[in-house]
Coordinates of C-alpha atoms in Angstrom, one line a residue:
X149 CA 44.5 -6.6 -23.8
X150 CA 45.8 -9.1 -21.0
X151 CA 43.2 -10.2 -18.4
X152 CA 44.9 -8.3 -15.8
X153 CA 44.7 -4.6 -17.8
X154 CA 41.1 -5.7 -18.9
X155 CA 40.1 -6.2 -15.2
X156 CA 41.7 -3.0 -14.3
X157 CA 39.6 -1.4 -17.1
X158 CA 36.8 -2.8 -15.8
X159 CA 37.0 -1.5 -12.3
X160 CA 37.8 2.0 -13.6
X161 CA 34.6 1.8 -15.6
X162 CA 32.8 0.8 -12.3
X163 CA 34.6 3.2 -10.0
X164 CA 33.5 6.0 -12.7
X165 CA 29.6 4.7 -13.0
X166 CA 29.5 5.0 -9.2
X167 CA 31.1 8.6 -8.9
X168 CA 29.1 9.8 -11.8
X169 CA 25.5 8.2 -10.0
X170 CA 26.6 9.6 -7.1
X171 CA 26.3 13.1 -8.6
X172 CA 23.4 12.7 -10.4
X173 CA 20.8 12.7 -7.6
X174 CA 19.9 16.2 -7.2
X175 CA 21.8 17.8 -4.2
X176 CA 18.7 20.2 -3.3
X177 CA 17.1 16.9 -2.6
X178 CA 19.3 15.1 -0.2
X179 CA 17.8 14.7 3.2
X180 CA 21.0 15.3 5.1
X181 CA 19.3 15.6 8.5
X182 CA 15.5 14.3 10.1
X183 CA 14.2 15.7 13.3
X184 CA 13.0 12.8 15.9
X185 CA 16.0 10.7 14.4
X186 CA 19.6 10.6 16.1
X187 CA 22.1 9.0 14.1
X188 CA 23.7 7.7 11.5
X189 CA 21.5 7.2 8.5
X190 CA 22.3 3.2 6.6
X191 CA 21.6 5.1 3.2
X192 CA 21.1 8.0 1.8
X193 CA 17.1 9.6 1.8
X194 CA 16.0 12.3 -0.9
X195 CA 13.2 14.0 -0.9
X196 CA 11.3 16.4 -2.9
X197 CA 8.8 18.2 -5.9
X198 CA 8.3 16.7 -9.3
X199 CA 6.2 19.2 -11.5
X200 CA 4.0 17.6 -13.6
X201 CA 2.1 20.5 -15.0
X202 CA 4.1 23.6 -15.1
X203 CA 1.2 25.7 -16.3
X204 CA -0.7 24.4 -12.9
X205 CA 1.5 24.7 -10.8
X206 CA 0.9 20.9 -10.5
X207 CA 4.0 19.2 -8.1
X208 CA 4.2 15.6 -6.9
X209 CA 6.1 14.9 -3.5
X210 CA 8.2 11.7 -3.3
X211 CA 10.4 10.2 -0.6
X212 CA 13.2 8.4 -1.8
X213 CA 15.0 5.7 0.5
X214 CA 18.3 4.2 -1.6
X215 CA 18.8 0.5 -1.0
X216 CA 21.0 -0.4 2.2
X217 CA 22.5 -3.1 0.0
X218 CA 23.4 -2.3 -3.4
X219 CA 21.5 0.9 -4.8
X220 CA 23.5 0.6 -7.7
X221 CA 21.6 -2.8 -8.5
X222 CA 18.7 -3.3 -6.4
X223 CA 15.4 -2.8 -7.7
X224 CA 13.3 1.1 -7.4
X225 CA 10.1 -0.1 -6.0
X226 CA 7.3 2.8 -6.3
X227 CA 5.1 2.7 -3.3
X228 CA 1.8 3.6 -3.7
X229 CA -1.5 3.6 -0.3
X230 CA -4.5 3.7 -1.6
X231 CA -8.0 5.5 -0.5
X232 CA -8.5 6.9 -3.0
X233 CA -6.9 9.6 -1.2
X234 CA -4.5 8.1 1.4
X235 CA -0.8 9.6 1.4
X236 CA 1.9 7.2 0.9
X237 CA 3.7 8.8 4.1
X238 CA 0.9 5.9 5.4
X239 CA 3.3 3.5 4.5
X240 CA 6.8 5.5 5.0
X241 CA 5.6 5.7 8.7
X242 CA 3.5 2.6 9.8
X243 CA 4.5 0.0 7.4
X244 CA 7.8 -0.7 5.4
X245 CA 9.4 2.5 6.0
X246 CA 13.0 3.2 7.3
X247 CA 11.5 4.0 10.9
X248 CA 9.7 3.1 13.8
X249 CA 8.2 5.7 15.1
X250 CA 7.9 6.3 19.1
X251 CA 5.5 9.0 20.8
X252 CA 8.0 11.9 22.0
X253 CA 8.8 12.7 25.8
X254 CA 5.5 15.6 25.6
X255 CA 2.3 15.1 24.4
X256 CA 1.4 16.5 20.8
X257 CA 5.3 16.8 20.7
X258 CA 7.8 15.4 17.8
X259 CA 8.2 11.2 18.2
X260 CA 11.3 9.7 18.4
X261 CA 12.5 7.8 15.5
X262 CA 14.3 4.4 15.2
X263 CA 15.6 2.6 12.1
X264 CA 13.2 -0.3 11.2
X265 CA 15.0 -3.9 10.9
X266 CA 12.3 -4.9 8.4
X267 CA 12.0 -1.9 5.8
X268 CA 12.2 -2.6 2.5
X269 CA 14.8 -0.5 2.0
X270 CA 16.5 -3.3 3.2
X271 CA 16.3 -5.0 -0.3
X272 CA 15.4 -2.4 -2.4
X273 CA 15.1 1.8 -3.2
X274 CA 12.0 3.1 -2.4
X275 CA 10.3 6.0 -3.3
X276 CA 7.2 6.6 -1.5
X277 CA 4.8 9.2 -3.7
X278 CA 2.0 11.1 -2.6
X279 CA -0.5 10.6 -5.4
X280 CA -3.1 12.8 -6.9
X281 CA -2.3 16.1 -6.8
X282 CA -4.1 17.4 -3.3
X283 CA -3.1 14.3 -1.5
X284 CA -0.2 14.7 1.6
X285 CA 2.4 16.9 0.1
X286 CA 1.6 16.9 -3.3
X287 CA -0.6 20.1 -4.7
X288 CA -1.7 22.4 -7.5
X289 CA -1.7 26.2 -7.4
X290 CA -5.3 25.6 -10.0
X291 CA -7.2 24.0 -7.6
X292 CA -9.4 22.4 -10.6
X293 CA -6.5 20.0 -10.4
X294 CA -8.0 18.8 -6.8
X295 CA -11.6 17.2 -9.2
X296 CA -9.2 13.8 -10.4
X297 CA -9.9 10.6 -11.4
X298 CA -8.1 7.4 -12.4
X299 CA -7.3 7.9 -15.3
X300 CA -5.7 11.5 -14.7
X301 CA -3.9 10.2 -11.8
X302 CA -2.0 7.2 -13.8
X303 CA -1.2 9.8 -16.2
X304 CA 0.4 12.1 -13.8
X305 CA 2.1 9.5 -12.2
X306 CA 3.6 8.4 -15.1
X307 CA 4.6 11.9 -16.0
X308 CA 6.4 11.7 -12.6
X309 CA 7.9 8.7 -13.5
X310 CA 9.5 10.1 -16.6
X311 CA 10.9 13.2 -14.8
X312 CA 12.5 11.3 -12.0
X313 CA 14.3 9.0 -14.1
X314 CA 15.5 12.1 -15.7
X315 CA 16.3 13.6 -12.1
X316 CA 17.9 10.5 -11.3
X317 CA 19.6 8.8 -14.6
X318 CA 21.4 6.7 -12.8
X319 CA 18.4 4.1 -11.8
X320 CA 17.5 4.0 -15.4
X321 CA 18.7 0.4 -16.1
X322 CA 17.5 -0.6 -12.4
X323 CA 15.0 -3.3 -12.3
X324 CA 11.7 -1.1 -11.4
X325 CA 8.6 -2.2 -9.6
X326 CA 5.4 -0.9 -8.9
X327 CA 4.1 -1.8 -5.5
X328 CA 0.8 -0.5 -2.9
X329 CA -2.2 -1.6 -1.2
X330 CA -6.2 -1.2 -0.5
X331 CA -7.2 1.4 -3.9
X332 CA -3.6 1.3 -5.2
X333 CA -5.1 -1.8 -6.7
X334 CA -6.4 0.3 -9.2
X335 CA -3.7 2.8 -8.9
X336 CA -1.1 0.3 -9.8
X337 CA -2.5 -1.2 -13.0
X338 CA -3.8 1.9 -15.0
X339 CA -0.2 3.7 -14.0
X340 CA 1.3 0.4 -15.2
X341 CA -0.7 0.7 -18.3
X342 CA 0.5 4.5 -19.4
X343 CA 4.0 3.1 -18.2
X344 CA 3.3 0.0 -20.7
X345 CA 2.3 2.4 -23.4
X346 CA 5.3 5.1 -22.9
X347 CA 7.8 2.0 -23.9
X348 CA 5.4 1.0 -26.9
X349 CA 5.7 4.8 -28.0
X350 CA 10.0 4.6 -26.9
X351 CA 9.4 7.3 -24.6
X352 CA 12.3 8.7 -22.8
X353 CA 14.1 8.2 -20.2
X354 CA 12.8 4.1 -20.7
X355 CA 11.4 2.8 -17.9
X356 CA 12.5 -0.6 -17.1
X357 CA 9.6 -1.9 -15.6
X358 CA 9.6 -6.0 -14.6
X359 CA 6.1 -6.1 -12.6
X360 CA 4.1 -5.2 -10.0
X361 CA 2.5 -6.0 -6.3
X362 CA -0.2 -5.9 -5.2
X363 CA -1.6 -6.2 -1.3
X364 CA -5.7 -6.2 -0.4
X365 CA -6.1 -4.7 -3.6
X366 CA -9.9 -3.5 -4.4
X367 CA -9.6 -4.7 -8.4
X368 CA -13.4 -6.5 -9.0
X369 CA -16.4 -5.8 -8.4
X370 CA -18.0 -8.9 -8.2
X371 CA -15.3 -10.8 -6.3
X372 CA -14.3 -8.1 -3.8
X373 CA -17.8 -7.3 -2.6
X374 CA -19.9 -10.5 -2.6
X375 CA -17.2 -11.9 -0.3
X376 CA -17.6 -10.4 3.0
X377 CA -20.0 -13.1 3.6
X378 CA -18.6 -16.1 2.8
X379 CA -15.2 -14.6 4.5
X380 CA -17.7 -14.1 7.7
X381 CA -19.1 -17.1 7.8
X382 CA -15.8 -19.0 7.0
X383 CA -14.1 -17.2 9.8
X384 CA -17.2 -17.8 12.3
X385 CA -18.5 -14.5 12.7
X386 CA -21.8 -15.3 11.7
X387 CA -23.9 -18.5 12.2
X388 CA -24.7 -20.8 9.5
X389 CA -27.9 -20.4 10.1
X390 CA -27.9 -16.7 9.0
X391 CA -25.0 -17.4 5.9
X392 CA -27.5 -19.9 5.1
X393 CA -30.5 -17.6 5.2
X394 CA -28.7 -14.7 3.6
X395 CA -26.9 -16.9 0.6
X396 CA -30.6 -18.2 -0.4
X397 CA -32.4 -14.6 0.1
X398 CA -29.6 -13.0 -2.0
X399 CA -28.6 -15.8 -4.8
X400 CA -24.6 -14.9 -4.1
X401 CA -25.1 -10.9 -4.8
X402 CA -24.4 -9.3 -1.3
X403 CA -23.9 -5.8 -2.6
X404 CA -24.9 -3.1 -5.1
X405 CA -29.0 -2.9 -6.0
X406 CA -31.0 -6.0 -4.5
X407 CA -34.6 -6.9 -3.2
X408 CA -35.6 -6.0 -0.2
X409 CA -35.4 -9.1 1.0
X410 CA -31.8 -9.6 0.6
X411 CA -31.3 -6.2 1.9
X412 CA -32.5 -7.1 5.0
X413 CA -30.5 -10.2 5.6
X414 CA -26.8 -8.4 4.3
X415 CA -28.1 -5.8 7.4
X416 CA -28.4 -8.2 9.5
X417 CA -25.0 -9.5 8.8
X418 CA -23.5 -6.5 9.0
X419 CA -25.1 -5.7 12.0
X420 CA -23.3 -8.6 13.6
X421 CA -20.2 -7.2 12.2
X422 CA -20.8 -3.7 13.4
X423 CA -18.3 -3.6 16.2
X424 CA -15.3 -6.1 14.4
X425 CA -11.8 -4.4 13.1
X426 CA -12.5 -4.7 9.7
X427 CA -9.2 -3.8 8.6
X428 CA -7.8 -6.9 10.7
X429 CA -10.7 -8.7 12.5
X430 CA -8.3 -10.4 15.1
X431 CA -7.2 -6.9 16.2
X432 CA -9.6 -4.5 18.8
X433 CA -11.4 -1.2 17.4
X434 CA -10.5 0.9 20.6
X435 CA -9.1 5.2 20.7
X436 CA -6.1 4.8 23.3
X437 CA -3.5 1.8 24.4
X438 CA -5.3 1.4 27.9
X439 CA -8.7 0.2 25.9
X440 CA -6.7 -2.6 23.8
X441 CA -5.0 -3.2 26.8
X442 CA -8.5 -3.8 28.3
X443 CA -10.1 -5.6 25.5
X444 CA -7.3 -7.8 25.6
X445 CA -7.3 -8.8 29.2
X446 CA -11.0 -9.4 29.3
X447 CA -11.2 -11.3 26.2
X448 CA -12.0 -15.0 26.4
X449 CA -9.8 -16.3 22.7
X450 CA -6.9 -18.0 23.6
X451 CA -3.7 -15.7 23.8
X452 CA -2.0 -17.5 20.7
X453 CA -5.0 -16.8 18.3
X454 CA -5.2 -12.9 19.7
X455 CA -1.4 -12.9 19.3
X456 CA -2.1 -13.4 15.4
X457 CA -3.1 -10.2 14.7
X458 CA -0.1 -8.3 17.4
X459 CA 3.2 -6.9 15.7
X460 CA 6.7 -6.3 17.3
X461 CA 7.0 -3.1 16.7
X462 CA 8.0 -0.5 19.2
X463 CA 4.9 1.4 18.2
X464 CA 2.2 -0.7 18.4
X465 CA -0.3 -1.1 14.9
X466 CA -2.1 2.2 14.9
X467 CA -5.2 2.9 16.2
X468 CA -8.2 1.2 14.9
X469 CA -11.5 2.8 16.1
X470 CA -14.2 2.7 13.5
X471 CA -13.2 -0.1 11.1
X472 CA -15.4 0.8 8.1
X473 CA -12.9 0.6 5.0
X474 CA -15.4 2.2 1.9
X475 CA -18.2 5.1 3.7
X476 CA -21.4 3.5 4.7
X477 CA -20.2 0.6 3.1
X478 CA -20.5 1.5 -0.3
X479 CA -18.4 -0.3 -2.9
X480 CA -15.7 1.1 -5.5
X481 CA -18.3 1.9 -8.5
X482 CA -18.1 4.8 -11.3
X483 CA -18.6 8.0 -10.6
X484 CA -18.0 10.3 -7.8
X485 CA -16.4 8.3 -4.9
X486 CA -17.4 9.8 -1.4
X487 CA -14.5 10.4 0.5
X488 CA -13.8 9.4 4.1
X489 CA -13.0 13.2 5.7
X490 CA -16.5 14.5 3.7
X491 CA -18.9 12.2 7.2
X492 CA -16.9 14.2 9.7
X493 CA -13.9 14.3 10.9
X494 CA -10.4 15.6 9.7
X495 CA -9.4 11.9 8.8
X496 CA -10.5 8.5 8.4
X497 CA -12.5 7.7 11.2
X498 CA -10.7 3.9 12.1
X499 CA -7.7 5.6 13.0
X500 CA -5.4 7.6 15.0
X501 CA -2.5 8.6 13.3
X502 CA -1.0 11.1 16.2
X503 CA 2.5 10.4 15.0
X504 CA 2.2 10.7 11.4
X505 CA 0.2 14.3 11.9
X506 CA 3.2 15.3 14.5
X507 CA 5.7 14.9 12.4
X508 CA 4.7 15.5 9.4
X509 CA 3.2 18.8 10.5
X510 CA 6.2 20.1 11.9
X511 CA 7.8 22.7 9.9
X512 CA 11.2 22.0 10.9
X513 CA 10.1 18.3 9.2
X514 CA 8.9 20.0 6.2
X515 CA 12.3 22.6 5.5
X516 CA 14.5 19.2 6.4
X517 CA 12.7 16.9 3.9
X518 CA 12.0 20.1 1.2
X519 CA 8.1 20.0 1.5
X520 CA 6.3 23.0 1.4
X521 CA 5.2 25.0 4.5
X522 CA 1.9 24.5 5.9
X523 CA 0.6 28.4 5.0
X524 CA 1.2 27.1 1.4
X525 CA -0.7 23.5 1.2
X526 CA -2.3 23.3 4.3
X527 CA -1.2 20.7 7.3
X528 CA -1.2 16.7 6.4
X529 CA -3.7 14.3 6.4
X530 CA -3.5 10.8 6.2
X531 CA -6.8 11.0 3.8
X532 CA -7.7 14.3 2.1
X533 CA -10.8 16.3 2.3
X534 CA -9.2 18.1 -0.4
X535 CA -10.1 16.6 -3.7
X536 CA -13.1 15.2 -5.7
X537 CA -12.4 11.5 -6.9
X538 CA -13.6 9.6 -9.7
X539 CA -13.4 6.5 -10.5
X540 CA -13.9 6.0 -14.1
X541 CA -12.0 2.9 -15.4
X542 CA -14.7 0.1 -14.9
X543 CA -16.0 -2.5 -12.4
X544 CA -12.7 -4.7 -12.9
X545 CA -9.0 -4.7 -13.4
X546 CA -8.6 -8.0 -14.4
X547 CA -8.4 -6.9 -17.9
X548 CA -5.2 -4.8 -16.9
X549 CA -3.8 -7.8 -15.1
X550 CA -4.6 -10.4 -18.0
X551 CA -2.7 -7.9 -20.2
X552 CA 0.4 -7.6 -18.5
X553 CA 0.8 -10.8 -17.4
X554 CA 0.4 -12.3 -21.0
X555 CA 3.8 -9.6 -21.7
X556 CA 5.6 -10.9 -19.5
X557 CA 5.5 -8.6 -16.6
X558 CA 5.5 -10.2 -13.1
X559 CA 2.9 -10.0 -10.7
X560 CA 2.4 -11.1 -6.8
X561 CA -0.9 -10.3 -5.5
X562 CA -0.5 -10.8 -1.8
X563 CA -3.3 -10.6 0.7
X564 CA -3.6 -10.4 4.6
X565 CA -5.9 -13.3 5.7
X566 CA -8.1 -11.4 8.3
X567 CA -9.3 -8.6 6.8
X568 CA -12.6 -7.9 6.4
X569 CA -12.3 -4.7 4.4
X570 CA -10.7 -7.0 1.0
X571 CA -10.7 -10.1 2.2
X572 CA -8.2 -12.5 0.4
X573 CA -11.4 -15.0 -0.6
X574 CA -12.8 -12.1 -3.5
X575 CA -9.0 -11.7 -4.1
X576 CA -8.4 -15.5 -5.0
X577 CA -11.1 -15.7 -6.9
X578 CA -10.2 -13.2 -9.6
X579 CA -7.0 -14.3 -9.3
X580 CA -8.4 -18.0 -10.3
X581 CA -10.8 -16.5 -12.7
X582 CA -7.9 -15.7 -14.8
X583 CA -7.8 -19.0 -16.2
X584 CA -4.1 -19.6 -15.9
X585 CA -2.1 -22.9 -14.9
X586 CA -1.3 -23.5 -11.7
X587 CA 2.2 -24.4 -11.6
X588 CA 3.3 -24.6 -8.2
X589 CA -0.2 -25.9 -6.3
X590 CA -1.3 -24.7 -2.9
X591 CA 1.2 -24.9 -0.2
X592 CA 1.9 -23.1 3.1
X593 CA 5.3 -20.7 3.0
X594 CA 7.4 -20.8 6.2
X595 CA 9.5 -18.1 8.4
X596 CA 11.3 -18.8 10.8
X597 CA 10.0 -22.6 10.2
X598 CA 6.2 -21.5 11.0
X599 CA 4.0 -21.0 8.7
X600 CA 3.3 -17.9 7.7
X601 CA 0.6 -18.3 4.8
X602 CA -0.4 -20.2 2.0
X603 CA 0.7 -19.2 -1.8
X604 CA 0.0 -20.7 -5.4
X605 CA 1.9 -20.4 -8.4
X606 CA 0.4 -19.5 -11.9
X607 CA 1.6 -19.7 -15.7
X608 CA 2.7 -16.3 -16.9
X609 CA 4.9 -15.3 -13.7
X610 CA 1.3 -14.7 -12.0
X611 CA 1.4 -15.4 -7.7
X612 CA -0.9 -15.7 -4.9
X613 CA 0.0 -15.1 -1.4
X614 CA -1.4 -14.9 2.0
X615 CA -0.2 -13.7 4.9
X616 CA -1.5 -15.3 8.3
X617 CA -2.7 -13.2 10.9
X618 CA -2.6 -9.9 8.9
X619 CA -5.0 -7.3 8.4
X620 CA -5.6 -4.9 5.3
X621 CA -2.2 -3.2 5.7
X622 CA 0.4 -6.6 5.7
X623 CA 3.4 -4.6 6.3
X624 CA 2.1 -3.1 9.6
X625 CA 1.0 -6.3 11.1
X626 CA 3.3 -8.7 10.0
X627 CA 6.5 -6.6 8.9
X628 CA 9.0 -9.9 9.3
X629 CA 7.1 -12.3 7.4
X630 CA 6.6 -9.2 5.0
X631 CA 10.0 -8.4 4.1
X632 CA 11.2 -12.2 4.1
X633 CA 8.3 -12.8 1.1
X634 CA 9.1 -9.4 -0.7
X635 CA 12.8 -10.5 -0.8
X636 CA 12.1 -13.7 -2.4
X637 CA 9.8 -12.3 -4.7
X638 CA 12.0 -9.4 -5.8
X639 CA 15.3 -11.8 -6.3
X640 CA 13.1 -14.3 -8.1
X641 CA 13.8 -17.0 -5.4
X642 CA 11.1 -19.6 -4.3
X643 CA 9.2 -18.4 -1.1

């Protein structure tokens, strides 16, 4: 056939793959219109119920935001927020969504939405998926589906997985990702592990899964919770003097069962800590603008360290009040986890998420984005009262991590350097405990020709990152910086 026919075959082909995926998403899905937003949307949103359980009456709600470049190509990054608990609207609406969202012209009333310029829909297509059963939109008509676990949410997941592919054939052959924060790091690994297994076993649709990210990930015991005092103490919130006193009373153990002795001194220190942001320690705990406003204007740190923690979004970081990140600071062991909502209070106590309950508890919302009504699952909450979690898949994922990994499978774990709730010192250490390489050594990445953190490079496609001046929830605080590393990572370019 001469070049020019072949070419001519080959664009028919392509002009034929694109008609045929544009048919294949499922038309009751498409989001063709979203109160609070006027305008044109830069790709197309679909939205809906995965059943997972027909005999339950068990559905998953996802959010799906196609790439603004080339959805035909671009990665599908799965977006998982943590809690256990926590609905991944979280993330749709205060940290790598397609909006900004903007308090409305009445109080209580819908907020005004504007496209984000740092989304990662930018780069890739998202789908955002509320995760067990019980959390956000998802829900069970057998409400023994609302007792979970790990293990039964990373098979439910991937049971999701395998139907949406299905739903959607054409992002079969798509790069896919699996992505989250705060207890998606042990979200991510297990549901990577049944996705792992489903291509051992040639399950169908096959998922082509290339790796994973992580951000302030809970995945160690030992790491995670005996570093909140050398991250303290590092970051001067607590004298030497005391890190001193505490580090010989306790022998390095700072959590779980210890003598009374060492119990004393880790109050003390968390005492001093008692009134600090520990999602981002550089931002103020406060209930309303006017007190930030306040904090700010009588605080004594020079503006360019308090303008660390600050983001440029329209809506400013949501707001932090309590600052606690696991209840009465207990850490992520097995068995029952007590759950935010169960000391008081319809949600987690550090925040205010007015905009997030507004909209998502509108039922014009609901009808436009195919969710069910409120007199059917109740109204949204950013973390459930409405389930029983356990976690029962061990003190550490660095056995999932070690696994993967050694296939092949790519993985950045990324980490906010001022949080206090994960803070990136437990996080490097596991990382480090690996045992791996180092291949590209410690060295500060750059936007905008600042630095923005410091990353290192392991054997095995295995990557550290931090992110200066964010808290627990990168995207939120630093979404720039964020999307500029997430692109690199994704397109396998240096960052």
């Amino acid at each position: 056939m001469p070049p020019r026919a072949v070419a001519a075959a080959a664009a028919a082909a392509a002009l034929l793959l694109i008609s045929s995926a544009a048919v294949a998403a499922p038309d009751g899905h498409l989001v063709a219109r979203l109160p609070g937003f006027h305008g044109a949307l830069p790709s197309k949103h679909y939205a809906g119920y995965v059943t997972v359980d027909e005999g339950h009456g068990r559905r998953l709600f996802y959010y799906l935001v196609l790439s603004e470049r080339d959805p035909a190509a671009d990665p599908v990054v799965l977006w998982l927020n943590g809690g256990p608990g926590c609905s991944s609207f979280d993330g749709f609406v205060y940290e790598n969504g397609p909006f900004n969202f903007e308090r409305g012209s009445d109080p209580g009333g819908l907020p005004n939405l504007e496209l984000n310029p740092y989304s990662w829909s930018k780069v890739s297509n998202m789908v955002y998926l509320d995760s067990p059963a019980g959390v956000g939109m998802s829900y069970s008509l057998n409400k023994s589906d609302y007792t979970t676990g790990d293990l039964k949410t990373a098979a439910d997941a991937h049971t999701f997985l395998l139907k949406w592919f299905e739903l959607y054939p054409e992002f079969q052959s798509n790069p896919f990702y699996i992505s989250g924060e705060s207890y998606a790091g042990i979200y991510i690994p297990t549901l990577a592990d049944e996705v792992v297994k489903g291509i051992e076993k040639d399950l169908k649709p096959r998922i082509n899964l290339k790796g994973y990210l992580i951000g302030n990930g809970a995945t160690d015991h030992e790491h995670d919770f005996n570093s909140f005092v050398p991250f303290a103490h590092g970051m001067g919130l607590i004298s030497t003097e005391l890190f001193e006193d505490v580090s010989t009373s306790c022998h390095g153990t700072f959590w779980g069962t210890v003598n009374d002795l060492c119990q004393e001194k880790i109050d003390k220190v968390h005492w001093e800590l008692k009134d600090l942001n520990k999602y981002n320690i550089l931002a103020p705990c406060y209930h309303h603008p006017e007190i930030q406003e306040l904090e700010f204007k009588n605080s004594s740190l020079p503006s360019s360290f308090r303008k660390l923690g600050e983001t440029e979004k329209r809506f400013p970081v949501r707001k932090r009040m309590a600052g606690r990140s696991w209840p009465l600071r207990a850490s992520v062991t097995d068995g029952r986890m007590t759950m935010w909502p169960e000391l008081g209070g319809r949600s987690l106590p550090c925040t205010s998420d007015e905009l997030a309950n507004a909209w998502l508890d509108d039922e014009d919302v609901r009808a436009a984005i195919h969710a069910e009504p409120k007199s059917l699952i109740g109204s949204w909450e950013l973390y459930t009262a409405r389930i029983d979690y356990y976690h029962d898949t061990g003190n550490s994922m660095v056995k999932y991590h070690k696994k993967f990994t050694a296939m092949g499978y790519r993985a950045l774990i990324y980490s906010g350097d001022h949080d206090l709730c994960i803070p990136y010192v437990g996080t490097e250490a596991w990382v480090r405990s690996m045992g791996y390489r180092v291949i590209d050594p410690w060295r500060p990445w750059y936007f905008g020709e600042q630095v923005a953190g410091y990353t290192q490079g392991y054997e095995h496609n295995l990557t550290f990152l931090t992110i200066k001046g964010a808290g627990h929830t990168v995207p939120e605080y630093k979404p720039k910086e964020t999307l500029a590393f997430y692109s690199h990572w994704l397109s396998g370019e240096k960052i």
